[in-house]
Coordinates of C-alpha atoms in Angstrom, one line a residue:
M27 CA -34.2 -13.7 -45.9
Y28 CA -31.6 -14.6 -43.2
E29 CA -28.6 -12.4 -42.6
N30 CA -25.3 -14.1 -42.8
I31 CA -23.1 -14.3 -39.7
L32 CA -20.0 -12.5 -40.9
R33 CA -16.9 -14.0 -39.5
H34 CA -14.5 -12.5 -42.1
P35 CA -11.2 -10.7 -41.3
G36 CA -12.8 -7.6 -42.8
P37 CA -15.2 -6.1 -43.4
T38 CA -16.6 -7.0 -40.0
P39 CA -19.9 -6.5 -38.2
I40 CA -20.9 -3.0 -37.3
P41 CA -22.5 -2.2 -33.8
K42 CA -25.9 -0.7 -33.9
R43 CA -24.7 2.3 -32.0
V44 CA -22.1 3.0 -34.7
D45 CA -24.7 2.5 -37.4
L46 CA -27.0 5.0 -35.7
A47 CA -24.1 7.5 -35.3
M48 CA -23.5 7.3 -39.0
S49 CA -27.2 8.1 -39.7
K50 CA -27.0 11.6 -38.3
N51 CA -27.6 14.5 -40.6
I52 CA -24.6 15.3 -42.7
I53 CA -22.7 18.5 -42.0
S54 CA -20.1 20.5 -43.9
H55 CA -16.5 19.8 -43.3
R56 CA -15.8 23.5 -43.1
T57 CA -17.9 24.3 -40.0
P58 CA -17.4 24.6 -36.3
E59 CA -19.5 21.4 -35.8
F60 CA -17.1 19.4 -37.9
I61 CA -14.0 20.9 -36.2
E62 CA -15.5 19.8 -32.9
L63 CA -16.2 16.3 -34.2
Y64 CA -12.7 16.1 -35.8
N65 CA -10.8 17.2 -32.7
E66 CA -12.7 15.0 -30.3
T67 CA -12.3 11.9 -32.5
V68 CA -8.5 12.5 -32.8
E69 CA -8.3 12.5 -29.0
L70 CA -10.4 9.4 -28.7
A71 CA -8.3 7.6 -31.2
K72 CA -4.8 8.4 -29.7
P73 CA -4.9 5.8 -27.0
I74 CA -5.9 3.1 -29.5
F75 CA -2.6 3.7 -31.3
G76 CA -0.7 4.2 -28.0
T77 CA 0.4 7.6 -29.0
T78 CA 0.2 11.3 -28.0
E79 CA 0.7 12.3 -31.7
N80 CA -2.2 13.5 -33.8
I81 CA -4.1 11.0 -36.0
L82 CA -4.7 11.9 -39.6
F83 CA -7.9 10.8 -41.4
L84 CA -7.7 9.9 -45.1
P85 CA -11.0 9.3 -47.0
S86 CA -9.6 6.0 -48.4
G87 CA -9.0 2.4 -47.9
G88 CA -6.0 1.2 -45.9
T89 CA -3.9 0.5 -49.0
A90 CA -3.9 4.2 -49.9
A91 CA -2.6 5.0 -46.5
L92 CA 0.2 2.5 -46.9
E93 CA 1.1 4.2 -50.1
A94 CA 1.0 7.6 -48.5
A95 CA 3.3 6.3 -45.7
A96 CA 5.8 5.1 -48.4
I97 CA 5.8 8.0 -50.9
N98 CA 5.9 10.7 -48.2
T99 CA 9.1 9.2 -46.6
V100 CA 11.1 7.6 -49.4
S101 CA 12.1 8.8 -52.9
A102 CA 12.9 6.8 -56.0
G103 CA 16.2 5.0 -55.9
E104 CA 16.4 4.9 -52.1
D105 CA 16.8 1.6 -50.2
V106 CA 14.0 0.1 -48.1
V107 CA 13.5 -3.2 -46.3
I108 CA 10.2 -4.9 -46.4
I109 CA 9.3 -7.8 -44.1
T110 CA 6.7 -9.9 -45.8
V111 CA 5.1 -12.9 -44.2
G112 CA 2.1 -13.1 -46.5
A113 CA -0.2 -11.4 -49.0
F114 CA -0.4 -8.1 -47.3
G115 CA 3.4 -7.8 -46.8
D116 CA 3.6 -8.2 -50.5
Y117 CA 1.3 -5.2 -50.9
F118 CA 4.1 -3.1 -49.4
V119 CA 6.5 -4.7 -51.9
N120 CA 4.3 -3.8 -54.9
I121 CA 3.8 -0.2 -53.7
C122 CA 7.5 0.4 -53.2
E123 CA 8.5 -1.2 -56.5
Q124 CA 5.9 0.8 -58.3
H125 CA 7.6 4.0 -57.0
S126 CA 11.1 2.7 -57.9
F127 CA 12.4 2.2 -54.4
R128 CA 15.3 -0.2 -54.1
V129 CA 13.5 -3.1 -52.2
H130 CA 15.3 -5.5 -50.0
K131 CA 12.8 -8.2 -49.1
L132 CA 13.0 -10.2 -46.0
E133 CA 10.5 -13.0 -46.9
K134 CA 9.3 -15.7 -44.6
P135 CA 7.2 -18.8 -45.5
W136 CA 3.5 -18.1 -45.2
G137 CA 2.4 -19.1 -41.7
E138 CA 5.6 -17.9 -40.0
A139 CA 6.5 -14.7 -38.2
C140 CA 9.7 -12.7 -38.5
T141 CA 11.9 -12.8 -35.4
A142 CA 14.1 -10.0 -34.1
Q143 CA 17.2 -12.2 -34.7
E144 CA 16.3 -12.7 -38.3
L145 CA 15.8 -9.0 -38.9
S146 CA 19.0 -8.2 -37.1
E147 CA 21.0 -10.5 -39.4
F148 CA 19.2 -9.2 -42.4
L149 CA 20.1 -5.6 -41.6
Q150 CA 23.7 -6.3 -40.9
D151 CA 24.8 -5.2 -44.4
L152 CA 22.1 -2.6 -44.9
P153 CA 23.0 0.3 -42.6
S154 CA 21.8 3.1 -45.0
I155 CA 18.2 2.1 -45.6
K156 CA 15.6 4.8 -45.5
A157 CA 12.7 2.8 -44.0
V158 CA 11.6 -0.7 -42.8
F159 CA 8.1 -1.6 -43.7
I160 CA 6.4 -4.2 -41.4
T161 CA 3.0 -5.8 -41.4
Y162 CA 1.8 -5.9 -37.8
N163 CA -1.0 -8.5 -38.3
E164 CA -0.8 -10.6 -41.5
T165 CA -4.5 -11.2 -42.5
S166 CA -3.7 -13.9 -45.0
T167 CA -2.0 -16.2 -42.5
G168 CA -3.2 -15.2 -39.0
I169 CA 0.3 -14.1 -37.9
L170 CA 1.1 -11.3 -35.5
N171 CA 4.6 -10.1 -35.9
P172 CA 6.5 -9.1 -32.7
I173 CA 6.5 -5.4 -33.6
E174 CA 8.1 -4.1 -30.3
E175 CA 11.1 -6.4 -30.8
L176 CA 11.4 -5.7 -34.5
A177 CA 11.2 -1.9 -34.1
K178 CA 13.9 -2.1 -31.4
V179 CA 16.2 -3.9 -33.8
V180 CA 15.7 -1.4 -36.6
H181 CA 16.6 1.5 -34.3
E182 CA 19.6 -0.3 -32.9
K183 CA 21.0 -1.2 -36.4
T184 CA 20.0 1.7 -38.6
D185 CA 18.6 5.3 -38.7
A186 CA 15.6 4.0 -40.8
L187 CA 12.0 4.8 -40.1
V188 CA 9.8 2.0 -38.8
I189 CA 6.6 2.0 -40.8
V190 CA 3.8 -0.4 -39.7
D191 CA 0.7 -1.7 -41.4
G192 CA -1.8 -2.2 -38.6
V193 CA -4.8 -2.4 -40.8
S194 CA -6.1 -5.8 -39.5
C195 CA -5.4 -5.4 -35.8
I196 CA -5.6 -1.8 -34.6
G197 CA -8.6 -1.7 -32.3
G198 CA -8.0 -5.4 -31.4
V199 CA -4.4 -5.1 -30.0
A200 CA -2.9 -2.6 -27.6
P201 CA 0.1 -1.1 -29.4
K202 CA 2.5 1.4 -27.8
M203 CA 3.5 3.4 -30.8
D204 CA 5.5 6.0 -28.8
E205 CA 7.1 3.6 -26.4
W206 CA 8.1 1.1 -29.1
G207 CA 9.5 3.6 -31.5
I208 CA 7.0 3.1 -34.3
D209 CA 7.4 6.1 -36.6
I210 CA 4.3 5.7 -38.7
L211 CA 1.3 3.5 -37.9
V212 CA -1.5 3.0 -40.4
T213 CA -4.9 1.3 -40.1
G214 CA -8.3 1.1 -41.9
S215 CA -11.8 1.4 -40.7
Q216 CA -13.4 -1.9 -41.7
K217 CA -11.6 -4.3 -39.4
A218 CA -11.2 -4.1 -35.6
L219 CA -12.5 -0.5 -35.6
M220 CA -16.0 -1.8 -36.4
L221 CA -16.8 0.5 -39.3
P222 CA -17.6 0.2 -43.0
P223 CA -14.6 0.6 -45.4
G224 CA -13.6 4.0 -46.6
L225 CA -11.6 5.7 -43.8
A226 CA -7.9 5.3 -43.2
L227 CA -6.0 6.5 -40.0
V228 CA -2.4 7.5 -40.0
A229 CA -0.3 8.3 -37.0
V230 CA 3.1 10.0 -37.6
N231 CA 5.7 10.9 -35.0
K232 CA 8.0 13.9 -34.9
R233 CA 11.0 11.9 -36.2
A234 CA 9.0 10.8 -39.3
W235 CA 7.7 14.4 -39.9
K236 CA 11.3 15.6 -40.3
V237 CA 11.9 13.0 -42.9
I238 CA 8.6 13.8 -44.7
E239 CA 9.4 17.5 -44.7
A240 CA 12.8 16.8 -46.3
N241 CA 11.4 14.3 -48.8
Q242 CA 8.8 16.6 -50.5
T243 CA 6.6 14.0 -52.2
Q244 CA 5.2 14.7 -55.6
S245 CA 1.7 13.4 -54.6
Y246 CA -1.2 15.8 -54.2
Y247 CA -4.0 13.8 -52.7
L248 CA -1.8 11.7 -50.5
N249 CA 0.5 14.5 -49.3
L250 CA 0.7 14.0 -45.6
L251 CA 2.0 17.4 -44.9
S252 CA -1.2 18.8 -46.4
Y253 CA -3.2 16.7 -44.0
K254 CA -1.0 17.8 -41.1
N255 CA -1.4 21.5 -41.9
W256 CA -5.2 21.2 -42.2
A257 CA -5.4 19.0 -39.0
E258 CA -4.0 21.9 -37.1
K259 CA -7.2 23.7 -38.0
G260 CA -9.4 20.6 -37.1
M261 CA -10.1 19.8 -40.8
T262 CA -8.9 17.9 -43.8
P263 CA -7.5 19.3 -47.0
N264 CA -10.3 17.6 -49.1
T265 CA -13.8 16.4 -48.4
P266 CA -13.5 13.8 -45.7
A267 CA -15.6 10.7 -44.9
I268 CA -17.8 12.7 -42.6
M269 CA -20.2 9.9 -41.7
L270 CA -17.4 7.5 -41.0
L271 CA -15.9 10.0 -38.6
Y272 CA -19.2 10.0 -36.7
G273 CA -19.0 6.2 -36.6
L274 CA -15.3 6.2 -35.5
N275 CA -16.1 8.6 -32.7
E276 CA -18.8 6.2 -31.5
A277 CA -16.6 3.1 -31.9
C278 CA -13.8 4.7 -29.9
K279 CA -16.4 5.4 -27.1
L280 CA -17.4 1.8 -27.2
I281 CA -13.8 0.8 -26.6
N282 CA -13.5 3.2 -23.7
E283 CA -16.7 1.8 -22.2
E284 CA -15.2 -1.7 -22.3
G285 CA -12.4 -0.4 -20.2
G286 CA -10.1 1.0 -22.8
I287 CA -7.9 -0.6 -25.5
E288 CA -6.0 -2.8 -23.0
Q289 CA -9.3 -4.5 -22.0
T290 CA -10.5 -4.8 -25.6
A291 CA -7.2 -6.4 -26.5
K292 CA -7.7 -9.0 -23.8
R293 CA -11.1 -9.9 -25.2
H294 CA -9.5 -10.5 -28.6
V295 CA -6.8 -12.8 -27.0
V296 CA -9.5 -14.8 -25.3
M297 CA -11.4 -15.2 -28.5
R298 CA -8.2 -16.3 -30.3
N299 CA -7.5 -18.9 -27.6
M300 CA -11.1 -20.1 -27.8
V301 CA -10.9 -20.7 -31.6
R302 CA -7.6 -22.4 -31.3
A303 CA -8.7 -24.7 -28.5
A304 CA -11.8 -25.6 -30.4
M305 CA -10.0 -26.5 -33.6
T306 CA -7.5 -28.6 -31.6
A307 CA -10.3 -30.5 -29.9
L308 CA -11.8 -31.2 -33.3
N309 CA -8.5 -32.4 -34.6
I310 CA -8.5 -29.6 -37.2
G311 CA -5.0 -28.1 -38.0
L312 CA -4.0 -24.5 -37.6
L313 CA -1.6 -22.7 -39.9
T314 CA 0.4 -20.8 -37.2
E315 CA 2.1 -21.6 -34.0
D316 CA 0.7 -20.3 -30.7
A317 CA 3.5 -17.9 -30.0
Y318 CA 2.7 -15.6 -33.0
A319 CA -1.0 -16.3 -33.5
S320 CA -3.1 -13.3 -34.4
P321 CA -5.8 -12.2 -31.9
T322 CA -8.0 -11.0 -34.7
V323 CA -8.0 -13.8 -37.3
T324 CA -7.2 -17.5 -37.2
A325 CA -6.1 -19.4 -40.3
I326 CA -7.6 -23.0 -40.2
K327 CA -6.5 -25.9 -42.3
V328 CA -8.8 -28.1 -44.3
P329 CA -10.6 -30.7 -42.1
K330 CA -9.4 -34.2 -43.0
G331 CA -11.4 -35.8 -45.8
I332 CA -13.3 -32.6 -46.7
V333 CA -13.2 -30.5 -49.8
L334 CA -12.7 -27.0 -48.4
A335 CA -14.7 -25.1 -51.0
D336 CA -17.7 -27.4 -50.5
F337 CA -17.5 -27.1 -46.7
V338 CA -17.3 -23.3 -46.6
A339 CA -20.1 -23.0 -49.2
H340 CA -22.3 -25.4 -47.1
L341 CA -21.7 -23.4 -43.9
K342 CA -22.9 -20.3 -45.6
A343 CA -25.8 -21.9 -47.5
K344 CA -27.3 -24.0 -44.6
Y345 CA -26.1 -22.2 -41.5
H346 CA -25.5 -18.7 -42.7
L347 CA -22.0 -18.7 -41.3
D348 CA -19.6 -16.8 -43.6
F349 CA -15.9 -17.5 -43.4
A350 CA -13.2 -16.2 -45.7
G351 CA -11.1 -18.5 -47.8
G352 CA -7.3 -18.5 -48.2
L353 CA -5.3 -16.1 -50.4
G354 CA -2.5 -16.8 -52.9
S355 CA -0.8 -20.1 -52.4
L356 CA -3.1 -20.9 -49.5
Q357 CA -6.3 -20.8 -51.6
G358 CA -8.1 -24.1 -51.1
E359 CA -5.7 -24.9 -48.2
I360 CA -7.1 -22.8 -45.4
F361 CA -10.1 -20.8 -44.4
R362 CA -10.0 -17.7 -42.1
F363 CA -12.1 -17.2 -39.0
G364 CA -12.3 -13.5 -38.2
H365 CA -12.8 -12.6 -34.5
M366 CA -12.2 -8.9 -34.4
G367 CA -14.0 -5.7 -33.5
Y368 CA -17.7 -6.3 -32.8
C369 CA -17.2 -9.9 -31.9
F370 CA -17.4 -11.5 -28.5
P371 CA -16.9 -15.0 -26.9
S372 CA -20.6 -15.8 -27.4
D373 CA -20.1 -15.2 -31.2
V374 CA -17.2 -17.6 -31.2
L375 CA -19.3 -20.2 -29.4
Q376 CA -22.0 -19.8 -32.0
A377 CA -19.6 -20.2 -34.9
V378 CA -18.0 -23.3 -33.4
S379 CA -21.4 -24.8 -32.8
L380 CA -22.4 -24.3 -36.4
M381 CA -19.1 -25.6 -37.6
E382 CA -19.7 -28.8 -35.6
A383 CA -23.1 -29.1 -37.2
A384 CA -21.6 -28.8 -40.7
L385 CA -18.9 -31.3 -39.8
Q386 CA -21.6 -33.8 -38.9
D387 CA -23.2 -33.1 -42.3
F388 CA -19.9 -34.1 -43.9
N389 CA -19.6 -37.2 -41.8
Y390 CA -16.4 -35.9 -40.2
D391 CA -15.1 -38.2 -37.4
F392 CA -15.2 -36.3 -34.1
T393 CA -16.8 -36.2 -30.7
A394 CA -19.8 -34.0 -30.9
G395 CA -19.5 -31.0 -28.6
A396 CA -15.8 -31.3 -28.2
G397 CA -15.0 -28.0 -29.9
I398 CA -17.7 -26.1 -28.0
L399 CA -16.5 -27.5 -24.6
A400 CA -12.9 -26.6 -25.3
A401 CA -13.9 -23.1 -26.3
Q402 CA -16.1 -22.8 -23.2
K403 CA -13.3 -23.9 -21.0
V404 CA -11.0 -21.2 -22.3
F405 CA -13.7 -18.5 -21.9
L406 CA -14.7 -19.6 -18.3
E407 CA -11.1 -19.7 -17.2
S408 CA -10.6 -16.1 -18.5
T409 CA -13.5 -14.9 -16.3
K410 CA -12.0 -16.2 -13.0

């Protein structure tokens, strides 16, 4: 039986070295061996976040970490702003409304990013908000919000915390958490960090810790102060995802071997540009404009004259190429090409080639090889 070529925006392929690291004998999380693993992995992860702050590890999906960031900093009845440009921005809305925060939603049409000017105008009459929640990379639309510019506006206009969902891009972009003034940055394991699901990473700066200490959340399992106190001992308050920590340690080393997160981020930009150039050459539309296009996932419109569900199913059945469909209002309108983590220009060329084969099966009108040549050109120019 053939293995599918997974080109989803998560979960994503796992490197063999990471798989092997996770196959080690399990150890107790209350031993010197674990403390060594924990502390080393924290240090390896810091540059990926662009921070000197410690990284907390939660045995959960990214959504639990988003909820932890919310409930540890904000109490019921307090005002928050949520920037939503797609399905995962709406996650933040649902979390905050569930906990009875007063939500002020800055909502953009799906496929558009939020600009600094728009946020500045929105905050004009909201000087007393507690936090601004922002999705860094919107998986449902392939948008990368300009986090540096947005964080700057928040700090200029308010005393609010900047809390960022980086689940679908950390490990594929090069954020500067400390320099940009991000107060809390969250991600998950199954995207650009090249791991299975089940581990969340949370970085918190000193400014946010002061707010957290004053807030005194009622949560037990998601109490970040508890994680902070145990982290000082090189451990977690409850049983951690030990094997995923082994894997994360190895994944971070792979990023270092590539030249560090800056170099890894450059590879992701090249792959993004390859995909976009290929689709343009094939006369297939893209949801987002170039200026805010994600380096980890591209949202692609339905090729003319083709039923999307049939096309995506055919790609998987005949060519074993597995793309993700659209979410929410974009279901049936787009498919999503994930190019993050353990993905390289050669993988993009393979996927584009198989797409072209499928397009021929559907009698789509195009010049055979046009997409491949366009993607090759981008790649070759990047190597000069």
